[in-house]
Short mmCIF file of C-alpha atoms in Angstrom, two decimals:
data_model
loop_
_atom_site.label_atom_id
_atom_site.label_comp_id
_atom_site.label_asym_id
_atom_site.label_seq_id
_atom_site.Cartn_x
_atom_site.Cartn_y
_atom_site.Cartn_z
CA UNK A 1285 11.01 -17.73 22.38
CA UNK A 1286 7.28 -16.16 22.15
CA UNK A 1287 6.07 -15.95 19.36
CA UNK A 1288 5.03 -12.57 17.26
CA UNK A 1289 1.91 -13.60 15.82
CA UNK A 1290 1.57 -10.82 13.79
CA UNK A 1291 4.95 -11.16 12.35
CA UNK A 1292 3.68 -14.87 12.01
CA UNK A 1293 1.20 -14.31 9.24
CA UNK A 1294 3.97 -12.73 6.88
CA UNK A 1295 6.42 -15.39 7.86
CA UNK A 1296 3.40 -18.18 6.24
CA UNK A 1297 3.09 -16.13 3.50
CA UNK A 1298 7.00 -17.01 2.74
CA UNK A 1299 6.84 -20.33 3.61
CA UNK A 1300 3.51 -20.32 0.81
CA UNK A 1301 6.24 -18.91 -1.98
CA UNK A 1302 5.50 -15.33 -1.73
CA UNK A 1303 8.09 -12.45 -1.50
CA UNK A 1304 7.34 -10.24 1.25
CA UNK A 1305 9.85 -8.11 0.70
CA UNK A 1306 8.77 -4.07 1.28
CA UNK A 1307 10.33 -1.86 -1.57
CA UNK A 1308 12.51 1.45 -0.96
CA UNK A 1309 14.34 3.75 -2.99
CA UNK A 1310 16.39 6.38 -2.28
CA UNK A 1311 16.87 8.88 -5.35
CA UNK A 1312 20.51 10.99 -5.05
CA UNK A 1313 18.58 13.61 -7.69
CA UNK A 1314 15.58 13.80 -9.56
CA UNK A 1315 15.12 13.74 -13.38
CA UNK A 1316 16.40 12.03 -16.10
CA UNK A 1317 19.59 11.38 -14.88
CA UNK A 1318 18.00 9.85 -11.46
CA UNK A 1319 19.88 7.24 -9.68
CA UNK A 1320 18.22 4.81 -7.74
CA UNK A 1321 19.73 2.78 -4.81
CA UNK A 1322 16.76 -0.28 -4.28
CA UNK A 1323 16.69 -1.62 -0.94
CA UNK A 1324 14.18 -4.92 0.56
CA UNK A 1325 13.10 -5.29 3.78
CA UNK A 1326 11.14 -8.54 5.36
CA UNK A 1327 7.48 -7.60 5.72
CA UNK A 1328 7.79 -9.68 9.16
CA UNK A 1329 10.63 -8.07 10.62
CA UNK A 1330 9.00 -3.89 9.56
CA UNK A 1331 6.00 -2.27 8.50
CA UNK A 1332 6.47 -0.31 5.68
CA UNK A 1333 7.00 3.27 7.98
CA UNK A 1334 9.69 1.33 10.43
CA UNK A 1335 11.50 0.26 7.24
CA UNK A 1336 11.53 3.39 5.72
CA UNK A 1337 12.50 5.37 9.03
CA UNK A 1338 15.28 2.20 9.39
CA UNK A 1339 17.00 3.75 6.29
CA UNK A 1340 16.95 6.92 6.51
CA UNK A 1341 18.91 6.81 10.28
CA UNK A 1342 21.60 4.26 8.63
CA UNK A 1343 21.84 6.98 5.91
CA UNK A 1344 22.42 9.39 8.54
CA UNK A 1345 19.48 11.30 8.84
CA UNK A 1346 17.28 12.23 12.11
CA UNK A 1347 14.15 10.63 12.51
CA UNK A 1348 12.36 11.08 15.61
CA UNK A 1349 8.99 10.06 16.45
CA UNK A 1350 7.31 7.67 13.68
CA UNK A 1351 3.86 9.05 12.54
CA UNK A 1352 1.06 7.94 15.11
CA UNK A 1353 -2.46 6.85 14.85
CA UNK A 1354 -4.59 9.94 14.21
CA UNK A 1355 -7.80 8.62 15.39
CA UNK A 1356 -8.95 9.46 19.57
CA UNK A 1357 -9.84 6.08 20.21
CA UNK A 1358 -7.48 2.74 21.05
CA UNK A 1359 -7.25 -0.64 20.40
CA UNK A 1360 -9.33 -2.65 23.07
CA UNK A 1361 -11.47 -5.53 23.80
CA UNK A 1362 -14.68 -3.51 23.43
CA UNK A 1363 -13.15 -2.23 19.93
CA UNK A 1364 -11.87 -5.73 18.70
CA UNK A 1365 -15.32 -6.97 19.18
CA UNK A 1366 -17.25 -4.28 16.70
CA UNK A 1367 -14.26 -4.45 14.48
CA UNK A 1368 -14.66 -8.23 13.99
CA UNK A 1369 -18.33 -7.64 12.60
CA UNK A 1370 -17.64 -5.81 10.23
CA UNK A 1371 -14.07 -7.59 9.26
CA UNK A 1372 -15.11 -11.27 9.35
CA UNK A 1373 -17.70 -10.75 6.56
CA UNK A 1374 -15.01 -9.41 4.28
CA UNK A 1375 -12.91 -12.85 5.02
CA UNK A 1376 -14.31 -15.12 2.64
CA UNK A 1377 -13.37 -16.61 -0.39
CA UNK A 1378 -13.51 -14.08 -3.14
CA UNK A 1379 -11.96 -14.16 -6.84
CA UNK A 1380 -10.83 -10.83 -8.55
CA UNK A 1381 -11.62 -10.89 -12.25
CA UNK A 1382 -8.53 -9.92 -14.51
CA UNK A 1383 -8.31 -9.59 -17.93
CA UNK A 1384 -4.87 -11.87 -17.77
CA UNK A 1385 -3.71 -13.51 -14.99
CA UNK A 1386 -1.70 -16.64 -14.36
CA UNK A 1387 -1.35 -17.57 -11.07
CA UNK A 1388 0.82 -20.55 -11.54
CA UNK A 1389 4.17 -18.43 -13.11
CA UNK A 1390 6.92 -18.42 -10.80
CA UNK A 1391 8.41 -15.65 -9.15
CA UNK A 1392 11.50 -14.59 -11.99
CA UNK A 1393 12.19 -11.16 -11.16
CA UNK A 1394 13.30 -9.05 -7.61
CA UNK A 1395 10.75 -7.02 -6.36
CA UNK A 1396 13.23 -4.38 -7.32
CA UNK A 1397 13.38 -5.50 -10.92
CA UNK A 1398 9.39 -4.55 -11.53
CA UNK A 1399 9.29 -1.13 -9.42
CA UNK A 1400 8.48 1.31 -11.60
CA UNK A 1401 7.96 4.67 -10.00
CA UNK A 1402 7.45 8.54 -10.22
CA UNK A 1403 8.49 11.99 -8.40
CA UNK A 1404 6.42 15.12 -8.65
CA UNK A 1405 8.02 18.15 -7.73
CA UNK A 1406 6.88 20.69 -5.21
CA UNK A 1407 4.83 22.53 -7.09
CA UNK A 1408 3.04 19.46 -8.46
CA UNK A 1409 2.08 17.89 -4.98
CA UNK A 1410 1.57 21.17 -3.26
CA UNK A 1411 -1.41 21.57 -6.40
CA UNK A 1412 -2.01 17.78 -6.12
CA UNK A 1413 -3.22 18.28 -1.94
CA UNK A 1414 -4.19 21.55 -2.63
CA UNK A 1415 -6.70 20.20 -5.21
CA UNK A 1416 -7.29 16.88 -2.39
CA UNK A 1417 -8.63 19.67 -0.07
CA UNK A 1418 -10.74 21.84 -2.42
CA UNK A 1419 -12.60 18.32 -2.95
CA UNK A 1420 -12.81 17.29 0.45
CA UNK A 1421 -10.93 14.44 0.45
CA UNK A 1422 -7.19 13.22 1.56
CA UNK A 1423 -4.35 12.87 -0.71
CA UNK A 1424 -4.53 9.32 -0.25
CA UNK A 1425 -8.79 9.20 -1.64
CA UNK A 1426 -7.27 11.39 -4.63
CA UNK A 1427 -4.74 9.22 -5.30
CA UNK A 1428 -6.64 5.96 -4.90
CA UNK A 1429 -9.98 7.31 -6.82
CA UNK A 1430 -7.10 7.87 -9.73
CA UNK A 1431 -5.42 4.12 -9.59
CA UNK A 1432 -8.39 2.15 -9.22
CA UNK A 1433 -9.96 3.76 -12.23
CA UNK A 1434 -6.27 3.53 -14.15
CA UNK A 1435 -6.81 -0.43 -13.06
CA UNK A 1436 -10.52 -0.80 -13.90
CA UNK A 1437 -9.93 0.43 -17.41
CA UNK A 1438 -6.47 -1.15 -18.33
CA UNK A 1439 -6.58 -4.91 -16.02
CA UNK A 1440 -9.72 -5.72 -15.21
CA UNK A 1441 -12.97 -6.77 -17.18
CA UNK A 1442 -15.34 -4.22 -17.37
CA UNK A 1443 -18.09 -5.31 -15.08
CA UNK A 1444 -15.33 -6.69 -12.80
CA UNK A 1445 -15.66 -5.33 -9.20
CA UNK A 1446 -12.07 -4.20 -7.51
CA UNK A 1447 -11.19 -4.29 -3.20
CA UNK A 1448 -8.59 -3.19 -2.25
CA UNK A 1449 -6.39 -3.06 1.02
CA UNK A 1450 -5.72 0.00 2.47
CA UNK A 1451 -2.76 -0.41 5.51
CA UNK A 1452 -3.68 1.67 8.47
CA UNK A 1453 -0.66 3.27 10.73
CA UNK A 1454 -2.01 1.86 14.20
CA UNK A 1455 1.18 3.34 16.14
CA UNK A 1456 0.17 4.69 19.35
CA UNK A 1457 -2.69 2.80 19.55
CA UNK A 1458 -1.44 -0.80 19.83
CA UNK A 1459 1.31 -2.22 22.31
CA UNK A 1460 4.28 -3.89 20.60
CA UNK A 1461 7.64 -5.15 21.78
CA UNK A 1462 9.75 -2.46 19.69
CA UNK A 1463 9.39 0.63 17.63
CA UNK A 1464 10.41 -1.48 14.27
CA UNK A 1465 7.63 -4.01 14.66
CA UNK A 1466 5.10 -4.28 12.24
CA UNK A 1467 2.14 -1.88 13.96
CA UNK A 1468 -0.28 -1.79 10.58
CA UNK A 1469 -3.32 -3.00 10.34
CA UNK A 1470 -5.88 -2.50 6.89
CA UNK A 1471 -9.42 -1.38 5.73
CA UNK A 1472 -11.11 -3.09 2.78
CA UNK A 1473 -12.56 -0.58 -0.34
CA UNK A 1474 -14.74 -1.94 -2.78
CA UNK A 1475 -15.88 -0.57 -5.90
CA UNK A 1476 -18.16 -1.48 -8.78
CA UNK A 1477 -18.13 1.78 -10.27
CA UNK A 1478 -14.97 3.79 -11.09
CA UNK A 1479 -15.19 6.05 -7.99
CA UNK A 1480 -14.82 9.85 -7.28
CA UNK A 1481 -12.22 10.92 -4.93
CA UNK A 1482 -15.45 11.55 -2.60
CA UNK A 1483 -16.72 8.34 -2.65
CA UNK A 1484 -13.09 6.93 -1.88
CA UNK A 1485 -13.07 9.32 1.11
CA UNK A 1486 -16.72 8.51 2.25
CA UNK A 1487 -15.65 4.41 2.19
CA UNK A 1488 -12.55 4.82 3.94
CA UNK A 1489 -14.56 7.14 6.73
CA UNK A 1490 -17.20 4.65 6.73
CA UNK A 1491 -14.43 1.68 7.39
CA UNK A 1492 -12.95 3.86 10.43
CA UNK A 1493 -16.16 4.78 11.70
CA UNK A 1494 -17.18 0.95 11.85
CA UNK A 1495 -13.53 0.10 13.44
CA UNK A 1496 -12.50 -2.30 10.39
CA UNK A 1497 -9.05 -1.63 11.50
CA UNK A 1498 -9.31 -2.86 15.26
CA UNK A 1499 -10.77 -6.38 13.21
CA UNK A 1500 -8.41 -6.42 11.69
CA UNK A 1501 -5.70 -6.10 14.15
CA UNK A 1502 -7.81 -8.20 16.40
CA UNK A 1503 -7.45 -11.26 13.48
CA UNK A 1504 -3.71 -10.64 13.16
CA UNK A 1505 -3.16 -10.73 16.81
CA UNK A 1506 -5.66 -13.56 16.94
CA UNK A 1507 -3.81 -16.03 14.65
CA UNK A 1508 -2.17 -18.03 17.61
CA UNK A 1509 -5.54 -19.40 17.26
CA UNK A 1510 -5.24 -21.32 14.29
CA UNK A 1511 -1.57 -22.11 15.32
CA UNK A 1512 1.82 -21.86 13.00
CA UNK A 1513 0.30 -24.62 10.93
CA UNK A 1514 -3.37 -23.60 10.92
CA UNK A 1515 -1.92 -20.50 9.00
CA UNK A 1516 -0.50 -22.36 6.41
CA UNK A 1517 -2.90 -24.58 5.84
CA UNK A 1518 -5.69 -21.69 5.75
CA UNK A 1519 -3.37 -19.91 2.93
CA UNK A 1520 -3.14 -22.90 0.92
CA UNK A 1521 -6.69 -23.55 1.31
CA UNK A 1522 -7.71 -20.27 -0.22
CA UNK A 1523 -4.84 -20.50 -2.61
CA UNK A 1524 -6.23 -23.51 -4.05
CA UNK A 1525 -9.75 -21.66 -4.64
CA UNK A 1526 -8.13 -18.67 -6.70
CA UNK A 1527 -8.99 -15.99 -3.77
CA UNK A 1528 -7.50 -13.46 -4.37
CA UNK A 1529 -8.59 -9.35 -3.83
CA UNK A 1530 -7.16 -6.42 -6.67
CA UNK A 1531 -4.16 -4.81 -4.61
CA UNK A 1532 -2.54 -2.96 -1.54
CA UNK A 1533 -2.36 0.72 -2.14
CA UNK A 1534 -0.17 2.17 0.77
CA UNK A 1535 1.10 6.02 1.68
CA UNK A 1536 3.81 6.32 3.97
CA UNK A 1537 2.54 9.97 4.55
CA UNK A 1538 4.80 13.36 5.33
CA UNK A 1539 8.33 13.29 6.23
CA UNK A 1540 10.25 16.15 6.49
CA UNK A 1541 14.59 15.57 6.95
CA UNK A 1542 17.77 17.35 6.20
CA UNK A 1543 18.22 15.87 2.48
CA UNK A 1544 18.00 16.70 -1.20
CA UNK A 1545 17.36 13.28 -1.90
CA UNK A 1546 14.22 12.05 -3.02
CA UNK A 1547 12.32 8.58 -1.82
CA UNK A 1548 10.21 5.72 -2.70
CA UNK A 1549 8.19 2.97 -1.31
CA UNK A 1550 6.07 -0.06 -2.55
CA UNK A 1551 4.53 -2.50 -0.96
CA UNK A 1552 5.06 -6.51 -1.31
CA UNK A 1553 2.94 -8.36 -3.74
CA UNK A 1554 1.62 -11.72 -4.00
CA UNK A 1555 -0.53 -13.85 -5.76
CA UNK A 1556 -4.01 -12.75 -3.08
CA UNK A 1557 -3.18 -9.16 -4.01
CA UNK A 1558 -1.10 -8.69 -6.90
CA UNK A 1559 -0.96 -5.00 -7.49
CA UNK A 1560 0.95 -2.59 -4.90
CA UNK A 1561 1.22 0.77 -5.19
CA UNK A 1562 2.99 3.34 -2.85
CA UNK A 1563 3.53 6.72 -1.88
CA UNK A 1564 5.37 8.61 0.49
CA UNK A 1565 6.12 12.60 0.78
CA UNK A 1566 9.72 13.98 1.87
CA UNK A 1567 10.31 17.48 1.95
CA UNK A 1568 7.52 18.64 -0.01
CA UNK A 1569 8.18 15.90 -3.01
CA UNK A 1570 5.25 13.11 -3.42
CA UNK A 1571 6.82 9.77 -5.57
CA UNK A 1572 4.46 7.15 -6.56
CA UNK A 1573 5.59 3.83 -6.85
CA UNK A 1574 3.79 0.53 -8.31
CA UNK A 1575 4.81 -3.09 -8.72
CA UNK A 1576 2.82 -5.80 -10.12
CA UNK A 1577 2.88 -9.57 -9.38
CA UNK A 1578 4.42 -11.85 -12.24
CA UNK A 1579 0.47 -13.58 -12.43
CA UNK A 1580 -0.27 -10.23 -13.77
CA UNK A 1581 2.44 -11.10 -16.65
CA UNK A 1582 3.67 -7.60 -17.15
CA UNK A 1583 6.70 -6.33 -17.61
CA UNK A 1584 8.82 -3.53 -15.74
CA UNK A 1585 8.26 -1.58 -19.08
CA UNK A 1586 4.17 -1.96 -19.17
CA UNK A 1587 4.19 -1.06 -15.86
CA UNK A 1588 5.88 2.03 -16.16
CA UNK A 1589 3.87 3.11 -18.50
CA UNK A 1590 0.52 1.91 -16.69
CA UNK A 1591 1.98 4.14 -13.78
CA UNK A 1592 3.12 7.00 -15.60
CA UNK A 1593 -0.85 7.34 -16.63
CA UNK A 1594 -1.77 6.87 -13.12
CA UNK A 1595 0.70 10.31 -12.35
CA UNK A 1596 -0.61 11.90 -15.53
CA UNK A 1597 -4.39 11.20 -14.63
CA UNK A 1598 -3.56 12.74 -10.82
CA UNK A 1599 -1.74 15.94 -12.37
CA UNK A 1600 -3.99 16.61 -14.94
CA UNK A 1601 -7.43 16.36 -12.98
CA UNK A 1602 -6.15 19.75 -11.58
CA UNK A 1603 -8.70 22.48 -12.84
CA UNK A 1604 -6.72 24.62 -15.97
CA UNK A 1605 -6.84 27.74 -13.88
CA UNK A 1606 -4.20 26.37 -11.59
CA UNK A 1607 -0.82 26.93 -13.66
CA UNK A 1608 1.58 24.02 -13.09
CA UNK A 1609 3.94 22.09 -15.35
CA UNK A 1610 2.53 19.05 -16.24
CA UNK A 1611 6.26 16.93 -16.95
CA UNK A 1612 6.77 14.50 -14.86
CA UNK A 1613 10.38 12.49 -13.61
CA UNK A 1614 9.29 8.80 -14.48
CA UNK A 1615 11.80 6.07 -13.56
#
């Protein structure tokens, strides 16, 4: 059987100890009295749209097309090649400072057991990408500007710098076997300072200029190179010498179905990149979702409260003027 070499890498990752289970959640209502149903998906088997669009058709929903690549150009050989210049220098060893972090505690908990999560209602994320496009920026740079400085202040030492991995929907723009297999690749963000929305949009345009992503891709699709082995060995290697970047902050974008139901999303976790965060929009309602890593020794309670600051810092960087309630439906 051929082998899916991109499916490959998360397949190590398992064999290394990590979960690589993809979070969802499916809400029946909103508010206090919210009802979760949790549900894990193997990061080598989806990417975190194909999971998402999995469930909602076994739930009995319509989901047509997934969300394509926005960009005009492809993946190709002339594209792999500038991507890889910029990519490979981002590849080395590299420690992330934390203020407490263990990276020997096993893995206790489900993923679904340290999800802690958020919904906004309508008139809170129409203000929320309202306010996005009044700075010139995507909902994703407004989000992100918000939870790296929400992580710089609470985990982090204070002159400690923060990257983070930013998955990049490549459908479209990349051949693969099936609709459900993994078609993500990722930019790398770094900060020093604790950045404005604008400087989180001028990085990630920067990154995509520069075609990080087709690197990126190109190194995934690349791995047959250093064989089913090699890529074990190479993640045990840098295991050994504490690499590790801050997090994965991911955004599943705008879906729009026939439900009343509301949904969430968080990335896996692991030791290399122990804070994920989420987001994903369906019918007009943005959730935020965040799990941390047991290294990071918090618990589902901690985190909860680390996120609802991350909601209340998004809501309430929305000028006065605009008149919105400012309560929030925290899990």
């Amino acid at each position: 059987m051929k082998t899916d070499w991109v499916a490959e890498i998360f397949r190590a990752m398992r064999d290394c100890g990590e979960d690589i289970s993809i979070i969802y959640g499916r809400c029946v209502s909103s508010g206090e009295n919210s009802n979760v149903d949790w549900y894990e998906l193997p990061h080598d088997e989806y990417d975190g749209m194909s999971g998402l669009a999995s469930l909602m058709r076994k739930a009995g929903y319509t989901v047509s097309e997934l969300p394509q690549w926005q960009g005009d150009d492809k993946y190709s050989f002339r594209n792999a090649v500038k991507g890889l210049k910029v990519f490979l220098p981002t590849t080395g060893i590299r420690e992330q400072q934390w203020i407490k972090y263990d990276r020997s505690l096993p893995i206790l908990n489900r993923s679904t057991e340290r999800v802690a999560w958020t919904v906004f209602s309508k008139q809170q994320t129409s203000a929320i990408k309202d306010q996005a496009k009044t700075l010139g920026v995507t909902v994703n740079s407004y989000l992100l500007s918000h939870l790296d400085r929400l992580i710089a202040e609470n985990l982090v030492p204070n002159d400690a710098e923060r990257r983070w991995m930013i998955p990049v929907n490549l459908r479209g723009a990349v051949s693969r076997a099936s609709e459900q297999a993994p078609q993500m690749a990722f930019i790398a963000l770094d900060f020093s300072q604790i950045p404005l929305p604008i400087d989180v949009q001028e990085q990630v345009n920067a990154r995509k200029r520069q075609g990080y992503q087709w690197g990126a891709w190109a190194a995934f699709v690349g791995s047959f190179l250093l064989g089913k082995k090699g890529i074990r060995s190479d993640m045990q290697k840098r295991e050994s010498k504490n690499h590790g970047w801050t997090g994965m902050f991911s955004n599943l974008g705008k879906w729009d179905i026939k439900t009343d139901d509301n949904w969430l999303f968080c990335p896996a976790v692991s030791r290399v990149y122990p804070v994920g965060a989420g987001c994903v929009t369906v019918n007009g309602q943005l959730t935020l979702s965040m799990q941390f890593h047991e290294a990071l020794q918090h618990d589902l309670a901690s985190t909860q409260a680390l996120l609802n600051h991350w909601a209340e810092l998004c809501v309430n960087a929305i000028p006065q003027e605009i008149n919105i309630s400012k309560e929030l439906a925290f899990g």
